[in-house]
Amino acid sequence: MHGIVFAELQKFVVSKHGHSGWKAVAEKAGLAHKVYLAAGQYPDSEIVSLVTAASAITGQEPFRIVEAFGEFMVPSLLKMYGHLLKPNWKSLDVIEHTEGTVHTVVRASDKDALPPKLQTRRTAPDTVILIYDSPRKMCALAMGIGKGLARHFNETLSINQTQCMHKGAASCEIVYSKKG
């Protein structure tokens, strides 16, 4: 997994629980001496270990932690990749076009990067269906990013997961609908 995700996860934990919270999570995960560089690549197992440790310490479900983390990291993602977005885009447009813009650039600029494969279809002006497919099964991150985009664009989105790999589906399906 790309180092930026680890760097952002550290910022997320520190924002909620301070540097001692990050230290506790890293120690519980068996990664106390690990340094994550934004430009690096790290084993997927380490993000799982960190989230599992955070869950054990906080009592929150891993899914909820990853979802909150996705929402948290939107401002950083927009700083890094906002130049790829059209100025008139809002939440649903960003979701609809992430694969063709951001993920295309990520894959081209880093041959080791493996962002999830996203397929989308706009079923109505106010609705986008996202098919999330990744062996990482971090669909909660996509849901959190949707929440973060809605906050950024000052919109209200309804986000419903209609199928999930964690429940045996071949891929996850998330329906984003703009309200109001």
PDB file of N, CA and C in Angstrom, residues 10 42-43 51 97 107 136 157 160 176:
ATOM      1  N   GLN A  10      -1.354   7.914  10.349  1.00  0.00           N
ATOM      2  CA  GLN A  10      -0.656   8.413  11.529  1.00  0.00           C
ATOM      3  C   GLN A  10      -1.208   9.794  11.923  1.00  0.00           C
ATOM      4  N   TYR A  42       4.394  -0.054   1.347  1.00  0.00           N
ATOM      5  CA  TYR A  42       4.461  -0.901   2.526  1.00  0.00           C
ATOM      6  C   TYR A  42       3.463  -2.039   2.396  1.00  0.00           C
ATOM      7  N   PRO A  43       3.733  -3.147   3.089  1.00  0.00           N
ATOM      8  CA  PRO A  43       2.834  -4.305   2.990  1.00  0.00           C
ATOM      9  C   PRO A  43       1.414  -3.975   3.462  1.00  0.00           C
ATOM     10  N   VAL A  51      -4.892  -0.910  11.969  1.00  0.00           N
ATOM     11  CA  VAL A  51      -6.330  -0.709  12.187  1.00  0.00           C
ATOM     12  C   VAL A  51      -6.838  -1.681  13.248  1.00  0.00           C
ATOM     13  N   HIS A  97     -15.573  10.160 -11.389  1.00  0.00           N
ATOM     14  CA  HIS A  97     -14.401  10.265 -12.257  1.00  0.00           C
ATOM     15  C   HIS A  97     -13.063   9.943 -11.586  1.00  0.00           C
ATOM     16  N   ARG A 107      -1.400   5.346 -10.954  1.00  0.00           N
ATOM     17  CA  ARG A 107      -0.807   4.159 -11.580  1.00  0.00           C
ATOM     18  C   ARG A 107       0.321   4.528 -12.539  1.00  0.00           C
ATOM     19  N   ARG A 136      -7.801  -5.701  -0.956  1.00  0.00           N
ATOM     20  CA  ARG A 136      -7.666  -5.089   0.372  1.00  0.00           C
ATOM     21  C   ARG A 136      -9.014  -5.009   1.093  1.00  0.00           C
ATOM     22  N   LEU A 157     -24.848  13.919   1.360  1.00  0.00           N
ATOM     23  CA  LEU A 157     -24.946  12.681   0.581  1.00  0.00           C
ATOM     24  C   LEU A 157     -25.538  11.580   1.442  1.00  0.00           C
ATOM     25  N   ASN A 160     -25.102   4.415   0.832  1.00  0.00           N
ATOM     26  CA  ASN A 160     -25.623   3.099   1.184  1.00  0.00           C
ATOM     27  C   ASN A 160     -24.828   2.015   0.480  1.00  0.00           C
ATOM     28  N   TYR A 176     -24.203   6.440  -3.832  1.00  0.00           N
ATOM     29  CA  TYR A 176     -24.078   7.802  -3.311  1.00  0.00           C
ATOM     30  C   TYR A 176     -25.195   8.632  -3.937  1.00  0.00           C
TER      31      TYR A 176
END
